[in-house]
Coordinates of C-alpha atoms in Angstrom, one line a residue:
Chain D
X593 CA 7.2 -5.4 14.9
X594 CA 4.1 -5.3 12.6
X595 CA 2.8 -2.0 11.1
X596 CA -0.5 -1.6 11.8
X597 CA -3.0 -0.9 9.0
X598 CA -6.0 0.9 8.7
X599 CA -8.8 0.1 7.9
X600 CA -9.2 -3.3 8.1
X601 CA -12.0 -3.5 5.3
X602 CA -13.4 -0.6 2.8
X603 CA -16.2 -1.6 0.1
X604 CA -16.5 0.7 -2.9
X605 CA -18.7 1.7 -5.6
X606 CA -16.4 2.0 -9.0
X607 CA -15.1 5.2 -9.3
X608 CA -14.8 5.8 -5.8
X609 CA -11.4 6.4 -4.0
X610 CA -9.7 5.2 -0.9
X611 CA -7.3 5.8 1.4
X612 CA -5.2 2.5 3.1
X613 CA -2.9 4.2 6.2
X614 CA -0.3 1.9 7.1
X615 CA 1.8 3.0 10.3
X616 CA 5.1 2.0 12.1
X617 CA 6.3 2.3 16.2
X618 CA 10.2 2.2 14.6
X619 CA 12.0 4.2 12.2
X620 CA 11.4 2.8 8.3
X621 CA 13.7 2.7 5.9
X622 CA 11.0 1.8 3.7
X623 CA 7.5 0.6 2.9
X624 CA 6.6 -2.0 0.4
X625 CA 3.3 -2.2 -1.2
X626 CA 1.4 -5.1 -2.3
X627 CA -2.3 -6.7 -3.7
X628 CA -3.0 -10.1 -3.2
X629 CA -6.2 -11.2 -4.8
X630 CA -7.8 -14.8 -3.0
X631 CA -5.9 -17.6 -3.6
X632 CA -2.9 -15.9 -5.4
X633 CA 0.4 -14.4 -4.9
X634 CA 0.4 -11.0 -3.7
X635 CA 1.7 -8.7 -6.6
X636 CA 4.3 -5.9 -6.1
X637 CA 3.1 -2.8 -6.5
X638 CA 5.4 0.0 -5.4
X639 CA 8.5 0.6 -3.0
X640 CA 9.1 4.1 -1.0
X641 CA 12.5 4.8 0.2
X642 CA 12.4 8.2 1.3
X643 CA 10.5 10.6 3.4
X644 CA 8.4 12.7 1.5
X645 CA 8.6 10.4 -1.7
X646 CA 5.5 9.9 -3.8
X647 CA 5.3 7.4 -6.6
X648 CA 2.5 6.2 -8.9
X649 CA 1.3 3.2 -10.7
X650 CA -1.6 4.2 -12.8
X651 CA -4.5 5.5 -10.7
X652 CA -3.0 3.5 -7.4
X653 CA -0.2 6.4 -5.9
X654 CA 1.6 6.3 -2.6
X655 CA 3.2 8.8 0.1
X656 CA 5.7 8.1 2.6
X657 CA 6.0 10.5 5.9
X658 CA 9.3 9.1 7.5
X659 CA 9.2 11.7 10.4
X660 CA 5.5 10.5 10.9
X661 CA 7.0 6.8 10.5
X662 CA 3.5 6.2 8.0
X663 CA 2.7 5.6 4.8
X664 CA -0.2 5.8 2.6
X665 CA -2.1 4.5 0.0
X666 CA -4.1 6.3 -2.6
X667 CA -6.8 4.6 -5.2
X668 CA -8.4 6.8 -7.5
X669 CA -11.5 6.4 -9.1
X670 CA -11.3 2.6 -8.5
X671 CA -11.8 -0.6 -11.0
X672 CA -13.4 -3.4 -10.0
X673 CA -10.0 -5.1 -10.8
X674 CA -8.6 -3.0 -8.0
X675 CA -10.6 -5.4 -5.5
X676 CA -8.4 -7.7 -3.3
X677 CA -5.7 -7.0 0.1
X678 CA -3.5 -4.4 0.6
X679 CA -0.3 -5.3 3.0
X680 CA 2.2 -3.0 3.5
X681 CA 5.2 -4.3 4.1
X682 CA 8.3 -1.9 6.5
X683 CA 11.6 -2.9 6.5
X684 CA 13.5 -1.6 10.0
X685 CA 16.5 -1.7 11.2
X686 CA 15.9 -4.4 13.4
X687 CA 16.5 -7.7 12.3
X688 CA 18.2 -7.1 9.0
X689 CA 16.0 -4.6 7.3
X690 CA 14.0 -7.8 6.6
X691 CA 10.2 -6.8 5.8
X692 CA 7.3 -6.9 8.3
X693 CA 3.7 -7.2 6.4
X694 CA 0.9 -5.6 8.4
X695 CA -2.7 -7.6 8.5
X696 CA -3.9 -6.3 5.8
X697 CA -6.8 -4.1 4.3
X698 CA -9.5 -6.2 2.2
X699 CA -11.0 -3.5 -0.8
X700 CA -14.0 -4.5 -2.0
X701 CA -15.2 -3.1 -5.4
X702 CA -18.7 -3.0 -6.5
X703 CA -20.1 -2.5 -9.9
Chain K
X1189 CA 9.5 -8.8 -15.4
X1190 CA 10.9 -10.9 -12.3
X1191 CA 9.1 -14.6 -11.9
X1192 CA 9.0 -17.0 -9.2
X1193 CA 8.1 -20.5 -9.4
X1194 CA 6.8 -22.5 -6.7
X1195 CA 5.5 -25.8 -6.6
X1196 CA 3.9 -27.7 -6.3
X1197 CA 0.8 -26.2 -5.6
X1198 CA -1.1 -28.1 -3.8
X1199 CA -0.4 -31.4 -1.7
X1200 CA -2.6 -33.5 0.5
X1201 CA -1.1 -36.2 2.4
X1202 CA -1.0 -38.7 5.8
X1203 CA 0.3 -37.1 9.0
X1204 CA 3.8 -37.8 9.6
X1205 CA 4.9 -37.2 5.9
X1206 CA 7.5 -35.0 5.3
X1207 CA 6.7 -32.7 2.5
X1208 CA 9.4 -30.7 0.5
X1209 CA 8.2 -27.4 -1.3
X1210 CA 10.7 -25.6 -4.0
X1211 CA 11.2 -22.2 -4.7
X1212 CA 12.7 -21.1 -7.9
X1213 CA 13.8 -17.8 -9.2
X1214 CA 13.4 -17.9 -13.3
X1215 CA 15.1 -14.9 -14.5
X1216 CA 16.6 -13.0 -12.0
X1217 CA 19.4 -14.6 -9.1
X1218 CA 17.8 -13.9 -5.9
X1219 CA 20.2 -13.2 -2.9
X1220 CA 17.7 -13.6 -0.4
X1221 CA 14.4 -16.1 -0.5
X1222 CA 12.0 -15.7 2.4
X1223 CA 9.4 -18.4 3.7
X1224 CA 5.9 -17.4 4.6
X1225 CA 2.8 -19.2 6.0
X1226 CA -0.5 -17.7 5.6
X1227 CA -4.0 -18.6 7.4
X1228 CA -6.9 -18.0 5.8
X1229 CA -7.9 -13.6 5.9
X1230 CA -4.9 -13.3 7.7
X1231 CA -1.3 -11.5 6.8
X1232 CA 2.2 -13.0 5.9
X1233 CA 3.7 -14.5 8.3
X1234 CA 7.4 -14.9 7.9
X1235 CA 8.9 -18.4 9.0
X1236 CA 12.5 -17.7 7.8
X1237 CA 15.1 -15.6 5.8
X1238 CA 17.4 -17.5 3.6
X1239 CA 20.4 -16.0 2.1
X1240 CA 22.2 -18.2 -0.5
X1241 CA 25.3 -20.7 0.6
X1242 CA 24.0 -19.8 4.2
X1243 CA 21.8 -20.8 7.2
X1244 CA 18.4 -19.7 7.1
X1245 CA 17.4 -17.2 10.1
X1246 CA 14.5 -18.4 11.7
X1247 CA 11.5 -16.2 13.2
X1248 CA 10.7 -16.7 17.0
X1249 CA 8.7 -19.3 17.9
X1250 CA 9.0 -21.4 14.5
X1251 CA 11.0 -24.9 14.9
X1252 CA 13.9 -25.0 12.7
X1253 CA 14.2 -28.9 12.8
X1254 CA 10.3 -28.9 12.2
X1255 CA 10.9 -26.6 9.1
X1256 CA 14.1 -27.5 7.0
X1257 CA 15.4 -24.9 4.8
X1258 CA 18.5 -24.9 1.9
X1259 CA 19.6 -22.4 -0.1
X1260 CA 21.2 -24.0 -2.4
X1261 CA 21.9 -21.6 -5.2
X1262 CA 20.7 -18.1 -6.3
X1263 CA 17.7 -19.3 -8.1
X1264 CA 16.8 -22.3 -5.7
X1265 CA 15.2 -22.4 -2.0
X1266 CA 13.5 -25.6 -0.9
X1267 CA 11.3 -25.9 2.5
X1268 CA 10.8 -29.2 3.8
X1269 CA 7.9 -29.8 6.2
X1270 CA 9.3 -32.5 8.7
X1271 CA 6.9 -34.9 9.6
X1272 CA 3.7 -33.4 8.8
X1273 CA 0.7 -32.7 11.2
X1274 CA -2.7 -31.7 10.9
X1275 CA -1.7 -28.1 12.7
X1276 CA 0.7 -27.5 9.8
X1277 CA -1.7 -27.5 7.1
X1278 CA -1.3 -23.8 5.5
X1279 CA -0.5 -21.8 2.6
X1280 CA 3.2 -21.4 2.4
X1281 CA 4.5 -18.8 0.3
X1282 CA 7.9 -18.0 -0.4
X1283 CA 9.6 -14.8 -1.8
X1284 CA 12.6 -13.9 -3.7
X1285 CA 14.6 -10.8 -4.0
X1286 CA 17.5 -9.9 -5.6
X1287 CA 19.7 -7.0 -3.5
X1288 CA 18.7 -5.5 0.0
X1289 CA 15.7 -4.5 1.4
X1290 CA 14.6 -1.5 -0.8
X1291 CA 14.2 -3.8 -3.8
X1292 CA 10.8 -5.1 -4.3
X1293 CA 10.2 -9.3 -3.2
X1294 CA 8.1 -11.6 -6.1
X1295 CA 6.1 -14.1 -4.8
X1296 CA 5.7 -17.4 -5.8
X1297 CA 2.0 -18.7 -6.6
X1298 CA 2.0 -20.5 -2.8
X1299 CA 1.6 -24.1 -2.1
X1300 CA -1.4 -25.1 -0.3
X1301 CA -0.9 -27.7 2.6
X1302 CA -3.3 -30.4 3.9
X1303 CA -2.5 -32.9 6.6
X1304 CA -4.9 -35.7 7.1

C-alpha cells in the first residue's frame, strides 16, 4: 500500500526550511529517501532502518518514528539546488519487503 | 559510487513494435532489478521485481506477456515492450540493488517511450 505524503507541493525562498511527512497504514521496516529532479533519475538520498533513527546528508536530515509508522524529512536553510520531488519509499512486510514510493512532494526553490 | 545504465533513452516508433529496454549495473552486482513506469508529475509505479536466474514478480494489474522481463545476470535486466501501443508510451525506469530491502536502489537515467 502506498505511503501517503504530505504536502503535495511547498515553494521556498532560499534559506527557508521545510518539512516533507511521509506516513504508512503498515508496519515499516524502513523508509527510503529520494530527489528526482524533471527528466532525471531520482537520486538516493538516505535509508532509515530503525525507530527513532536520525541521519543526515548535509543540510537535508531525516527521522523515523516506527511506533508512529512515519517518517520525516528535514531541509534546512534550503539551496536552490535542493528544488525537485521528494518520494519516500517504505518497504513492508508484505510482498517481499519490496519498496512502495508515495506520490511525491514537488519543492520549489526561489532565489 | 553505485551506477546504473539504462538505455536507450529515448525511442519513438510505429504501434505494434516491440521495443526492448536494458538495464545494466556497472560496478556493483545487483541481486534484485526493479521495473518502473512513470506518468508525467506522478510517482513510481512499480511494474515488476526481478531477482537474478529467476522469474520476475509482477504487480497487479500489469500484463506479464505484454511486458517481458529477464534477468539474465547480476548486472543485466532487459524489459521488452510487446507489441507497442499508443497507451504504453511512458517513462520506464528501472532500479538496481544489491542485498535486501534496507540497502538503498540506483536508478537508471529512464527511457522515454513514444508510440505512434
Amino acid at each position: 500500500q502506498q505511503p501517503v505524503q504530505s504536502p503535495q507541493a511547498v515553494i521556498l525562498r532560499e534559506g527557508e526550511d521545510a518539512v516533507i511527512n511521509c506516513s504508512s497504514s503498515k508496519a515499516l521496516y524502513s523508509v527510503h529517501w529520494y530527489r528526482q529532479k524533471h527528466g532525471e533519475a531520482p537520486v538516493f538520498l538516505m535509508i532509515l532502518l530503525k525507530g527513532g533513527e536520525q541521519k543526515g546528508h548535509e543540510k537535508i536530515s531525516a527521522s523515523f518514528n516506527e511506533k508512529k509508522q512515519q517518517s520525516s524529512l528535514y531541509l534546512t536553510a534550503s539551496q536552490l539546488s535542493y528544488s525537485g520531488t521528494y518520494f519516500c519509499g517504505t518497504a513492508t512486510n508484505t510482498g517481499g519487503f519490496k519498496t512502495i514510493f508515495g506520490a511525491g512532494t514537488r519543492l520549489f526553490v526561489k532565489a | 559510487g553505485a551506477v546504473v545504465s539504462q538505455h536507450p533513452s529515448r525511442v519513438i516508433c510505429k504501434s505494434g513494435t516491440s521495443v526492448k529496454i536494458e538495464c545494466r549495473s556497472l560496478d556493483f552486482q545487483a541481486t534484485t532489478m526493479f521495473w518502473y513506469r512513470q506518468f508525467p508529475k506522478q510517482s513510481l509505479m512499480l511494474m515488476a521485481t526481478s531477482n537474478e536466474g529467476s522469474k520476475a514478480t509482477y504487480e497487479q494489474g500489469v500484463e506479464k506477456d505484454k511486458f517481458l522481463i529477464n534477468h539474465a545476470s547480476l548486472t543485466l535486466s532487459t524489459l521488452t515492450v510487446t507489441s507497442a501501443h499508443p497507451e504504453d508510451s511512458s517513462f520506464y525506469i528501472c532500479s538496481a540493488r544489491a542485498g535486501d530491502s534496507n540497502q538503498p536502489q540506483h536508478f537508471g537515467d529512464g527511457t522515454r517511450l513514444s508510440i505512434l
